[in-house]
Coordinates of C-alpha atoms in Angstrom, one line a residue:
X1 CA -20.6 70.2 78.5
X2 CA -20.1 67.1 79.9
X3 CA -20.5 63.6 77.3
X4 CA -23.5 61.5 78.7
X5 CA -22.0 58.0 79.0
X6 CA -25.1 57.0 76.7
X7 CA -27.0 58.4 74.4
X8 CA -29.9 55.5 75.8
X9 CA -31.5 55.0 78.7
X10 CA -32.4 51.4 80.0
X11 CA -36.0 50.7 80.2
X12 CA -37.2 51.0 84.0
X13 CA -41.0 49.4 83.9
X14 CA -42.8 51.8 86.2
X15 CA -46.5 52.1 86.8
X16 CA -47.0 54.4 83.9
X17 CA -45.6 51.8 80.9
X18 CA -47.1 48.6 82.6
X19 CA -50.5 50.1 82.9
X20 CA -51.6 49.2 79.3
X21 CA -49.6 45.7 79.2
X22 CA -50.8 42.6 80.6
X23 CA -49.5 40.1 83.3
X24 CA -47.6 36.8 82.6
X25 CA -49.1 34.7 85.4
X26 CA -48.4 30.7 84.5
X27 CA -46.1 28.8 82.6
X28 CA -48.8 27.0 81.0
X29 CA -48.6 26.6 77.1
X30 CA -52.4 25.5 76.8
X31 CA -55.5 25.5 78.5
X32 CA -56.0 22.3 80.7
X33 CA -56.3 19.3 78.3
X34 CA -56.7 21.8 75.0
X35 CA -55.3 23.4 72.2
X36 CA -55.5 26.8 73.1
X37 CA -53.3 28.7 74.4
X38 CA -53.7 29.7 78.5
X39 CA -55.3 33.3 78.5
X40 CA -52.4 34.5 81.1
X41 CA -49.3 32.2 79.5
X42 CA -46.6 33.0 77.6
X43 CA -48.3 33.0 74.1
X44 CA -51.6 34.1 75.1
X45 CA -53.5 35.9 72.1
X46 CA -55.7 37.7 75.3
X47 CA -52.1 39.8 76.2
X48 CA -50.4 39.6 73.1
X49 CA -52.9 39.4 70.0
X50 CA -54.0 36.7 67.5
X51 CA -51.3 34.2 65.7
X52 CA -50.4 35.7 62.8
X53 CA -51.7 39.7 63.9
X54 CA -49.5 42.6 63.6
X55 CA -50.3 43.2 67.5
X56 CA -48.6 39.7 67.9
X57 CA -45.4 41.0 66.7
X58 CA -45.4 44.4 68.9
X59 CA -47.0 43.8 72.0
X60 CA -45.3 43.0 75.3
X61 CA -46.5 41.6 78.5
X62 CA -44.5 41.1 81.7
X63 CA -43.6 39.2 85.0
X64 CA -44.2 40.2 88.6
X65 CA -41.4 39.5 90.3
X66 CA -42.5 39.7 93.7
X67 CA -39.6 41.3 95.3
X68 CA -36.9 43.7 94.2
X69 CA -33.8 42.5 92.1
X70 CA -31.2 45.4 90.0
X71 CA -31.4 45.8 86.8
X72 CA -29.5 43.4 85.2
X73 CA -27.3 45.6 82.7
X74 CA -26.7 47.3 86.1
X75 CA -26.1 44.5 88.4
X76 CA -23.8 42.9 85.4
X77 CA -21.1 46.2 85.5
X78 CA -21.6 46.6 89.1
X79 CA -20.4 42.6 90.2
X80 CA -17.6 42.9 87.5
X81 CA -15.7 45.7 89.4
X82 CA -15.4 43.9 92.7
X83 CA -16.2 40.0 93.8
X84 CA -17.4 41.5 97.1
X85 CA -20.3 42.9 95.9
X86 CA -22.0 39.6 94.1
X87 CA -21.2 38.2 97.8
X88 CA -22.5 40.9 99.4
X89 CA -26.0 41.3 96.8
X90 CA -26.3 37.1 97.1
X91 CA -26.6 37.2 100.9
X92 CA -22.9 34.9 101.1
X93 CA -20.7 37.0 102.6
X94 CA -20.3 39.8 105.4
X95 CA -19.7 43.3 105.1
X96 CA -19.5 46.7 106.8
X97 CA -19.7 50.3 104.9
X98 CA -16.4 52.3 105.4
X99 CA -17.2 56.0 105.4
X100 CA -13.4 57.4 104.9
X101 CA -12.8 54.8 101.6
X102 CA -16.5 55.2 100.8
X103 CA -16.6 51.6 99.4
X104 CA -17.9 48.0 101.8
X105 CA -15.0 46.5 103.6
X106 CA -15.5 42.5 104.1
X107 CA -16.4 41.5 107.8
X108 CA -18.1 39.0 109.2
X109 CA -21.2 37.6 110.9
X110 CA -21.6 39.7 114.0
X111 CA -19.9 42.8 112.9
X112 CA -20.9 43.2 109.5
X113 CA -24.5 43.2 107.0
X114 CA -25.2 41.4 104.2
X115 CA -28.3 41.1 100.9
X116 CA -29.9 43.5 98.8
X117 CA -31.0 46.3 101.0
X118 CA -28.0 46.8 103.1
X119 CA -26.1 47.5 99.8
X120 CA -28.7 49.7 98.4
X121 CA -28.3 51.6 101.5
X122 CA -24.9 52.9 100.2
X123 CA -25.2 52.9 96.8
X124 CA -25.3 56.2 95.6
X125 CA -22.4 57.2 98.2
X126 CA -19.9 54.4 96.9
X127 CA -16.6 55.4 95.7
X128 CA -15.4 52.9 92.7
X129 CA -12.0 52.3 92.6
X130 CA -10.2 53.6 89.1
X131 CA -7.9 51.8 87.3
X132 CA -6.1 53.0 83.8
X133 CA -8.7 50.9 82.0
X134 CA -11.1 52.9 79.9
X135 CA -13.2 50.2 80.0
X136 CA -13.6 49.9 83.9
X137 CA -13.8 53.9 83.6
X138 CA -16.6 53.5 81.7
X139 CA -18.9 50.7 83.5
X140 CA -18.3 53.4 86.8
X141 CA -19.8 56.2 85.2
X142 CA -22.8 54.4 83.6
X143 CA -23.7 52.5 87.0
X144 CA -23.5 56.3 88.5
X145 CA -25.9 57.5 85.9
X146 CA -28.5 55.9 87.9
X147 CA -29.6 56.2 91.6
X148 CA -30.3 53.1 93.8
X149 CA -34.4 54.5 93.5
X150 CA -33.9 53.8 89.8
X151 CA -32.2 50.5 89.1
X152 CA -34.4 48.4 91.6
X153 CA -36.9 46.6 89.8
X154 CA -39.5 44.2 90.7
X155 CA -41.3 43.5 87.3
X156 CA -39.8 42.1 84.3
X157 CA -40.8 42.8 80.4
X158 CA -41.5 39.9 78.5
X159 CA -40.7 40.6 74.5
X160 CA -43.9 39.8 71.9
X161 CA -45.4 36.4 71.3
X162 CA -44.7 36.7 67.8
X163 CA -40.8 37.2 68.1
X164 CA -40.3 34.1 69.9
X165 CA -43.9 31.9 69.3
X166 CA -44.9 28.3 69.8
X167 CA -45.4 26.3 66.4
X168 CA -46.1 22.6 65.5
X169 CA -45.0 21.5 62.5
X170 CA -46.4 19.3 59.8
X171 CA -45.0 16.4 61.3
X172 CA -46.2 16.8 64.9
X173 CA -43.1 17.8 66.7
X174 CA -43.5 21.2 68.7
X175 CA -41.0 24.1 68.4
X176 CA -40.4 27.6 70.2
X177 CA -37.8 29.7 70.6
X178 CA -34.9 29.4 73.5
X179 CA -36.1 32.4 75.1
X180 CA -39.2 30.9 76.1
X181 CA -37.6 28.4 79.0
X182 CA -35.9 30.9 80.5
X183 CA -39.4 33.0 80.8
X184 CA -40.6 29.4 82.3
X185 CA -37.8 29.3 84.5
X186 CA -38.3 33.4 85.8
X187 CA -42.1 32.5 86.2
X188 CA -41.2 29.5 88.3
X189 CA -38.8 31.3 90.5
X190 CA -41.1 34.5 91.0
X191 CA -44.3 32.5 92.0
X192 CA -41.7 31.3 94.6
X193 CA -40.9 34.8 96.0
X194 CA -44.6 35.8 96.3
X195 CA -44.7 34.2 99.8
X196 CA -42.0 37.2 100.4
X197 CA -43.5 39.7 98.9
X198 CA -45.8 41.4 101.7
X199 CA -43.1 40.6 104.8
X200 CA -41.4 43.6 104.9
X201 CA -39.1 43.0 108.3
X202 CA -37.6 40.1 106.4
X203 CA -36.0 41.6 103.3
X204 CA -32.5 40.4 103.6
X205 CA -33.2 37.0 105.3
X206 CA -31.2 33.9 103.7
X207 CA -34.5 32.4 102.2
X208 CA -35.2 35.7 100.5
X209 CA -32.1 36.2 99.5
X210 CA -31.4 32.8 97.7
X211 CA -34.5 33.4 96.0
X212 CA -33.5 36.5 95.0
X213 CA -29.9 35.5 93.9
X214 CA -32.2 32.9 91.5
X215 CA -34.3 35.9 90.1
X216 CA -31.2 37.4 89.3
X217 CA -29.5 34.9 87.7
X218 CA -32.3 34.7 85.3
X219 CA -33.0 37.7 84.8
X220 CA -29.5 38.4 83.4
X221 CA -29.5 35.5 81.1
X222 CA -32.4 36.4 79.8
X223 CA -30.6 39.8 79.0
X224 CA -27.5 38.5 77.8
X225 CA -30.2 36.6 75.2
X226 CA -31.4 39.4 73.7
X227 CA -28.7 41.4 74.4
X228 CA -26.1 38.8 72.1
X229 CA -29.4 38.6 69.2
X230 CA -28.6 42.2 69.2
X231 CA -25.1 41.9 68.3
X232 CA -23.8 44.1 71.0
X233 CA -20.2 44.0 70.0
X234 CA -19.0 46.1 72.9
X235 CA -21.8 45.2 75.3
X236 CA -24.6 47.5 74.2
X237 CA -26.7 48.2 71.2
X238 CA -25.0 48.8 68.5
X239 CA -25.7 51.0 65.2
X240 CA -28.2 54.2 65.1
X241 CA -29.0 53.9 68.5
X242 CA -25.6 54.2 70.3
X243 CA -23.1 56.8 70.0
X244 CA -21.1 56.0 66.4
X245 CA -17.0 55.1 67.6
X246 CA -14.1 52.6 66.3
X247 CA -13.5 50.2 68.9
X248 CA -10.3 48.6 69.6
X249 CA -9.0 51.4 67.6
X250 CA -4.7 52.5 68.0
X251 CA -3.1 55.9 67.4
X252 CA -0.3 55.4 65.5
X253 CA 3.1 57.0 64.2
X254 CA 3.9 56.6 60.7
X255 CA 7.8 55.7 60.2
X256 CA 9.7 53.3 57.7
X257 CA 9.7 49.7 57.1
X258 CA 11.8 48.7 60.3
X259 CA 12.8 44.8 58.6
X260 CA 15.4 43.8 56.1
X261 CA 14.2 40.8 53.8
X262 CA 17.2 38.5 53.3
X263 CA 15.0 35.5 51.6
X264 CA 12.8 36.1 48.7
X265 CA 11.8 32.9 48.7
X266 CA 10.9 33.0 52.9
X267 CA 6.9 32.3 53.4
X268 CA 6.7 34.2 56.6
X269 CA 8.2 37.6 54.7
X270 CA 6.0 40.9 54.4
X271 CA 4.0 41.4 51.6
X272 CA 2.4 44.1 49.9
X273 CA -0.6 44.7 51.9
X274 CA 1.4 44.2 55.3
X275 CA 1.6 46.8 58.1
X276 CA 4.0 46.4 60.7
X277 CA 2.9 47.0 64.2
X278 CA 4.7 46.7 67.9
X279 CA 3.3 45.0 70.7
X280 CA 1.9 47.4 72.5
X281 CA -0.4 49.0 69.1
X282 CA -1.1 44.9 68.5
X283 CA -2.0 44.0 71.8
X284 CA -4.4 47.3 72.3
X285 CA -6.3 46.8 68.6
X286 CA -7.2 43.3 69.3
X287 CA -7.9 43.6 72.9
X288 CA -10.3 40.8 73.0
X289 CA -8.4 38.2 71.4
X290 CA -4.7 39.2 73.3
X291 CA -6.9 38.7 77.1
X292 CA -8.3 35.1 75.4
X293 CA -5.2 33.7 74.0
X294 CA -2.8 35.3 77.5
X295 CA -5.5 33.7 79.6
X296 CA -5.9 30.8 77.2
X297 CA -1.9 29.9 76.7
X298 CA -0.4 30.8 79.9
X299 CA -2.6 32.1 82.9
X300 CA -5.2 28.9 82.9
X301 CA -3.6 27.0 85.2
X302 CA -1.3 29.3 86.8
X303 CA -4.5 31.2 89.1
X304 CA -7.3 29.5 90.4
X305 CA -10.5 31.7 89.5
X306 CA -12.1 30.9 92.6
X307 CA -9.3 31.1 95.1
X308 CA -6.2 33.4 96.2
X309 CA -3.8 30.3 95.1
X310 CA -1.5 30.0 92.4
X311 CA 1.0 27.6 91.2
X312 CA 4.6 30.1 90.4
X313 CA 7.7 29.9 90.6
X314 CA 9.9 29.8 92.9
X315 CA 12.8 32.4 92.1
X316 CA 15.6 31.2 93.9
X317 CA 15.1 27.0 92.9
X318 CA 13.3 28.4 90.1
X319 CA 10.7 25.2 90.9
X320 CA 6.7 25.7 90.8
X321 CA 5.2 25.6 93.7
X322 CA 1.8 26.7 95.5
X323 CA 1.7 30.4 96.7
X324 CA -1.4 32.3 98.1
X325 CA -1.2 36.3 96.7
X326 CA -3.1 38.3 97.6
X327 CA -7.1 39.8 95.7
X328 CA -5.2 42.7 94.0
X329 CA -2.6 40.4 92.3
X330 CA -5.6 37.4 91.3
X331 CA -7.8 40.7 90.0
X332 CA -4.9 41.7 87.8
X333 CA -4.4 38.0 86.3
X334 CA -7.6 36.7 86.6
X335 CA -9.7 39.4 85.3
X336 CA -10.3 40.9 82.1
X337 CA -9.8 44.4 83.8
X338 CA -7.1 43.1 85.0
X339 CA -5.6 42.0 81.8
X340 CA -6.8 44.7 80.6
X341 CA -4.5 47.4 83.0
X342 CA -1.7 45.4 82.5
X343 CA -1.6 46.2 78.4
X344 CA -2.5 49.4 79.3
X345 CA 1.1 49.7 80.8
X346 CA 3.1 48.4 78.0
X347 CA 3.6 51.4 75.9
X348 CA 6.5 52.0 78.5
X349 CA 9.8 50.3 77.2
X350 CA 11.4 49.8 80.9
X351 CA 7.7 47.8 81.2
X352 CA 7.8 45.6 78.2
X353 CA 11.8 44.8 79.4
X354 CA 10.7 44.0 82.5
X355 CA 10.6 40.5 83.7
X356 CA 7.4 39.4 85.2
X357 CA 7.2 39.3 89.2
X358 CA 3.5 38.1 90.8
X359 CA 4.3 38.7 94.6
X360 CA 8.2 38.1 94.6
X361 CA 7.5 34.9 92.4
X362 CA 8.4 34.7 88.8
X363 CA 5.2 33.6 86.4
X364 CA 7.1 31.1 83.7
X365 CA 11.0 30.9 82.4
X366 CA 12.3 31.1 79.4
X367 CA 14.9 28.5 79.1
X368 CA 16.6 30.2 75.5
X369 CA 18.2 27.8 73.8
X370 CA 19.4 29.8 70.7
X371 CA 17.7 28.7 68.0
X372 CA 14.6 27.1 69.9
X373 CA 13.0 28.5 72.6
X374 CA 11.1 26.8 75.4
X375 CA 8.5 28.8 77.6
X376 CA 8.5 26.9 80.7
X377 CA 6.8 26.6 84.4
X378 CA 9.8 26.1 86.1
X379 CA 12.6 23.4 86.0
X380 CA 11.2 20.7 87.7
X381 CA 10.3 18.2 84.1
X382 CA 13.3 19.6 82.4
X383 CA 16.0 16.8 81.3
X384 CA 19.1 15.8 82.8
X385 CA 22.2 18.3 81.7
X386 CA 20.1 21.4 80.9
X387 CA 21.8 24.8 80.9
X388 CA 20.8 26.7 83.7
X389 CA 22.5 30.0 82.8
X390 CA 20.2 30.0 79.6
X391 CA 17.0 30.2 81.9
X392 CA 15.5 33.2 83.0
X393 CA 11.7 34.8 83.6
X394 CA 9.4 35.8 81.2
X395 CA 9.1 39.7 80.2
X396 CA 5.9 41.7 79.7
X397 CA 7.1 42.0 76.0
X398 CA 7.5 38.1 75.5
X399 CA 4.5 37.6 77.3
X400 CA 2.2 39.4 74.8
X401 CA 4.4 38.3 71.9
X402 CA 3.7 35.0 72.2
X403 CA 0.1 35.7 73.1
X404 CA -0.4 37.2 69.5
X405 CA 2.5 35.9 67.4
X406 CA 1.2 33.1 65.1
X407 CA -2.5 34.6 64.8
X408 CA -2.1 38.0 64.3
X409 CA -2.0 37.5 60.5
X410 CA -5.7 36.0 61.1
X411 CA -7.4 39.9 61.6
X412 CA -7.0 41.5 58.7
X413 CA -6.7 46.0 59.8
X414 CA -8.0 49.4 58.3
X415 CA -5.9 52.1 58.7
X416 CA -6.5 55.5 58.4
X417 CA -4.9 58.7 58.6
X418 CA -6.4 61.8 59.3
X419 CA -7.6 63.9 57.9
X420 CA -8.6 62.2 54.5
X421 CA -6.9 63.7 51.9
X422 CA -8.0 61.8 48.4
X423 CA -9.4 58.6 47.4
X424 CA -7.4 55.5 49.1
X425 CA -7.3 57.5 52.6
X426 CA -8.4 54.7 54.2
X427 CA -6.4 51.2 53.3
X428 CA -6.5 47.4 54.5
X429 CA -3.6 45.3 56.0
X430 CA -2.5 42.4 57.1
X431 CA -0.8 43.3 60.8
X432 CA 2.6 41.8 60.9
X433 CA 3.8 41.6 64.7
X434 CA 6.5 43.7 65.3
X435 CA 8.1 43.5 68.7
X436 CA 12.2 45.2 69.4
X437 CA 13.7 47.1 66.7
X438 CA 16.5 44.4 66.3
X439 CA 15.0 41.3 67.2
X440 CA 15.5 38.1 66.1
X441 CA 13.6 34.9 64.3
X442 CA 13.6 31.8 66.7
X443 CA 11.8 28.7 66.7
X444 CA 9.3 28.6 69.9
X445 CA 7.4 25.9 72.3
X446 CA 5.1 27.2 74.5
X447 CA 3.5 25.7 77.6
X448 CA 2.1 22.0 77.1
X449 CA 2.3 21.8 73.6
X450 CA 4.8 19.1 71.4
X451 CA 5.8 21.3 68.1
X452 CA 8.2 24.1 67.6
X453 CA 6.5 27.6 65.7
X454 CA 8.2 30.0 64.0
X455 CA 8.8 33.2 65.4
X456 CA 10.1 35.6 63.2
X457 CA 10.3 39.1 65.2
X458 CA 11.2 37.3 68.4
X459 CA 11.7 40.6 71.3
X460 CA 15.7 40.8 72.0
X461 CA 15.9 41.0 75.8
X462 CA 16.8 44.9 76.6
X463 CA 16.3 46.5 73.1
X464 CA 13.8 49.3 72.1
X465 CA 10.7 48.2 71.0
X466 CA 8.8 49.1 68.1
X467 CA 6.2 52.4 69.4
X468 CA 4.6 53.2 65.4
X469 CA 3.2 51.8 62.3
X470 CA 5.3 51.4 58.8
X471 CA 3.4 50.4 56.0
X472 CA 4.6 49.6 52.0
X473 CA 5.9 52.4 49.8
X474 CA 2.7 52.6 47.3
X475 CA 0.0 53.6 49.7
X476 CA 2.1 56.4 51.6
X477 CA 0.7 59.5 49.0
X478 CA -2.6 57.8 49.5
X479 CA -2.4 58.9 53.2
X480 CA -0.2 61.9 53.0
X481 CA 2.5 61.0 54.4
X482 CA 5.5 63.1 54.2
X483 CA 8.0 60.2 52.1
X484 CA 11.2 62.5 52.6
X485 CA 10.9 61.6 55.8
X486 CA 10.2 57.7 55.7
X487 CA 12.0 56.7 52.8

C-alpha cells in the first residue's frame, strides 16, 4: 500500500462548511461614530459570539474573495520548484505548455499564455522535475495529491474573534493581535476584485491578475502566521496530527575514535560526551543551519537572487570577474533545493575531493599558507609577493567544513542505536566535526572577515574522509556495540 504523503487534508471551504459561518464584509472595527463593534467586521459578536463567550473562542467567519486564487500551502510548494511558475500564476511572464516534457516552456508575448487559468489548464498533466532531494520529492507528491478542481479557492476562513480580539486597556491605548491587519489588508484587496468577479471573458487580463497576485500574497502570509504560531518545524503541523518522524535524522556506522590527543591541556580536544562525525553525516543532520551559514559565508554575494549573474573566478588569471550561468547552475546555488542536492552528493569521496567548478569558473581559492589559511575570491586584493603555487580552488569538502566548523559544537545530538537494548540506548553528544581521516589543525580566515579561527580537523586535500560515527568508550555496552571490534 502506498504511504499517503499526509495523514491531513487541507481545509477546502466549499458550500457545505460555509453554509453555517458568516461573511466578513468591512474592515470596520466599530459601528459609525460608536463603541460597538460593526455587525459584519472582524470582531463582530453577530458572526462570532459575545466578548468573553465560549462561541467567541470557536467560531469562524470568512472572506469572499471574489475571484479564484490556490491554496496557499499549495501555491507555496508549487512556486518553490520552478521561478516560471510564480511568473507564469502573476500574469509577468510568457509561456507555452510542452506536451513531450509535460512541463511550461517560457515564450513570449505572441506565442505563448500567461495568469491563473492558462496554468490550471495543465495542472494535473505537469511532469515535476526530480532531483535527489527528499525534500523536493516530497513537496511534488503532496501538490499531486490534489487536482486543479480542488486547490482553487475563492473564499478565505477567518480564525475566531476570541483568538486574536480587540481590547482597550485601562489606560486608553487599543490593542489586537497582528493577524488582524493582514485580515484588513485581504478585505481591502478582495472588495477590489468584486468589480472582476462576474466578467468571465476577462479572467487572465493584467488588471485581474495584479489583483490576484495581491490576494495571493496575502493570503499566504496570513498562512505562514498561523502556520509559524503552530510551530511547524518542517512546514506542517506538527505533534498528534502529523505522521510521528526524526527530522534531520543520519544513519550512521559505529567505528573507533579516529583522533590522537597529543595536548591534555588543548581546549578544543574531545571530551567525554563528544561524538565524532564526517562532513557529509554533519552537513545532512543540521541541514538547515549548513544551507544558512554556506549561503550566509560564501554564496551571498557570489549569485545574484534575481539574475543569471555571478561574480567567479576566472580559472586561468584566477581574478573575479562577472559571468552569466545559466537557471540550472543559479537553482543549484541560489536555492535551498539546490543546496540541498548538492549535500545530497557528498557522501561520495571523489565528490567531497573535488574542486568546485560553476560553469568552467572556479567559486573561491584557497591560498594555503601552512599554518593559516585564507579563503579567497580570487587574487585581485592579495599583497605584493604572494605565493601563487600555494593557491588553488575550493573543494566540496572544504566548502562544507568551513560552513559548520566553529558552530557545530552549538547543537548538542541524540544518538541512538537500534534496536534498544537496555537503559542508556539512547545518549546525548556534543558533534565534533570530523572531516579526512588524517587531516590536519590550521588556523582559518574566511571571506571578509579580520581574525584567524582555529580549525582543528582541517580536510587534507585527496585523503579519505570520515563516512561513520565514533563515540567514547563508556557508552558503547549502552548501545550494543560489538567493542572487539572498535577498541
Amino acid at each position: 500500500m502506498e504511504d499517503e504523503v499526509l495523514n491531513i487534508d487541507l481545509l477546502f471551504l466549499n458550500n457545505n462548511i460555509i453554509k453555517n459561518m458568516l461573511e466578513i464584509k468591512t474592515r470596520d472595527i466599530f459601528v459609525q461614530n460608536g463603541t460597538e463593534f460593526h455587525h459584519e467586521g472582524l470582531f463582530s459578536t453577530t458572526i462570532f459570539g459575545e466578548v468573553g463567550s465560549k462561541e467567541r473562542n470557536t467560531t469562524f467567519g470568512y472572506i469572499d474573495l471574489s475571484i479564484d486564487i490556490i491554496h496557499p500551502r499549495v501555491y507555496k510548494e508549487l512556486v518553490s520548484l520552478n521561478s516560471l511558475y510564480t511568473g507564469i500564476l502573476e500574469g509577468t511572464k510568457y509561456a507555452v505548455f510542452d506536451n513531450k516534457i509535460k512541463n511550461f516552456v517560457e515564450s513570449d508575448r505572441i506565442d505563448g499564455k500567461t495568469g491563473l487559468y492558462f496554468f490550471m489548464e495543465h495542472y494535473d498533466n505537469i511532469k515535476f522535475k526530480e532531483t535527489d532531494s527528499t525534500q523536493r520529492e516530497f513537496k511534488i507528491k503532496f501538490i499531486k495529491k490534489y487536482s486543479a478542481q480542488e486547490v482553487l479557492m475563492n473564499k478565505y476562513l477567518v480564525i475566531p474573534a476570541g483568538l486574536r480580539d480587540y481590547t482597550i486597556t485601562e489606560s486608553g491605548k487599543a490593542l489586537e493581535n497582528e493577524i488582524n491587519a493582514i485580515y484588513r489588508k485581504l478585505l481591502t484587496i478582495s472588495n477590489s476584485a468584486k468589480v472582476f468577479k462576474s466578467d468571465l471573458k476577462n479572467k487572465d487580463n493584467e488588471y485581474v491578475s495584479a489583483v490576484r497576485k495581491r490576494l495571493q500574497k496575502t493570503a499566504v502570509d496570513i498562512y505562514d502566521y498561523i502556520e509559524n504560531l503552530l510551530d511547524g518545524k518542517s512546514k506542517f503541523i506538527q505533534g498528534k496530527w502529523a505522521k510521528r518522524a526524526i527530522m534531520y535524522g543520519t544513519r550512521n556506522v559505529l567505528t573507533s575514535i579516529p583522533t590522537e590527543i597529543k595536548d591534555l591541556e588543548d581546549e578544543f580536544n574531545p571530551t567525554a560526551d563528544t561524538c565524532f562525525v564526517g562532513i557529509y553525516q554533519a552537513a545532512k543532520g543540521l541541514l538547515p543551519i549548513t544551507i544558512f551559514n554556506t549561503r550566509t559565508r560564501f554564496l551571498q554575494d557570489i549569485f545574484d537572487v534575481n539574475s543569471t549573474k555571478a561574480m567567479l573566478i576566472d580559472s586561468k588569471t584566477l581574478k573575479r570577474m562577472s559571468y552569466d550561468i545559466s537557471e540550472k547552475t543559479r537553482s543549484r546555488w541560489v536555492t535551498d533545493d539546490g543546496i540541498e542536492e548538492t549535500i545530497n552528493k557528498l557522501g561520495q569521496d571523489e565528490i567531497k575531493n573535488s574542486p568546485i567548478m560553476v560553469d568552467g569558473h572556479y567559486l573561491l581559492l584557497v591560498y594555503d599558507k601552512g599554518e593559516n589559511i585564507d579563503i579567497i575570491k580570487g587574487i585581485d586584493n592579495l599583497e605584493e609577493g604572494y605565493d601563487k603555487s600555494k593557491i588553488r580552488p575550493i573543494t566540496y569538502g572544504e566548502l562544507f567544513y568551513l560552513s559548520l566548523f566553529d558552530i557545530i559544537k552549538d547543537y548538542p545530538v541524540y544518538i541512538t542505536r537500534y534496536p534498544i537494548v537496555e537503559y542508556g540506548g539512547i545518549i546525548p553528544a556534543i558533534p565534533y566535526l570530523k572531516s579526512t581521516i588524517k587531516s590536519k589543525r590550521v588556523k582559518v580566515r574566511l571571506p571578509d572577515t579580520l581574525e584567524y579561527k582555529v580549525a582543528t580537523e582541517y580536510p587534507i586535500e585527496g585523503e579519505p574522509h570520515m563516512s561513520s560515527t565514533s563515540i567514547p568508550q563508556q557508552h558503547l555496552d549502552a548501545l550494543g556495540a560489538d567493542k572487539s571490534l572498535l577498541l
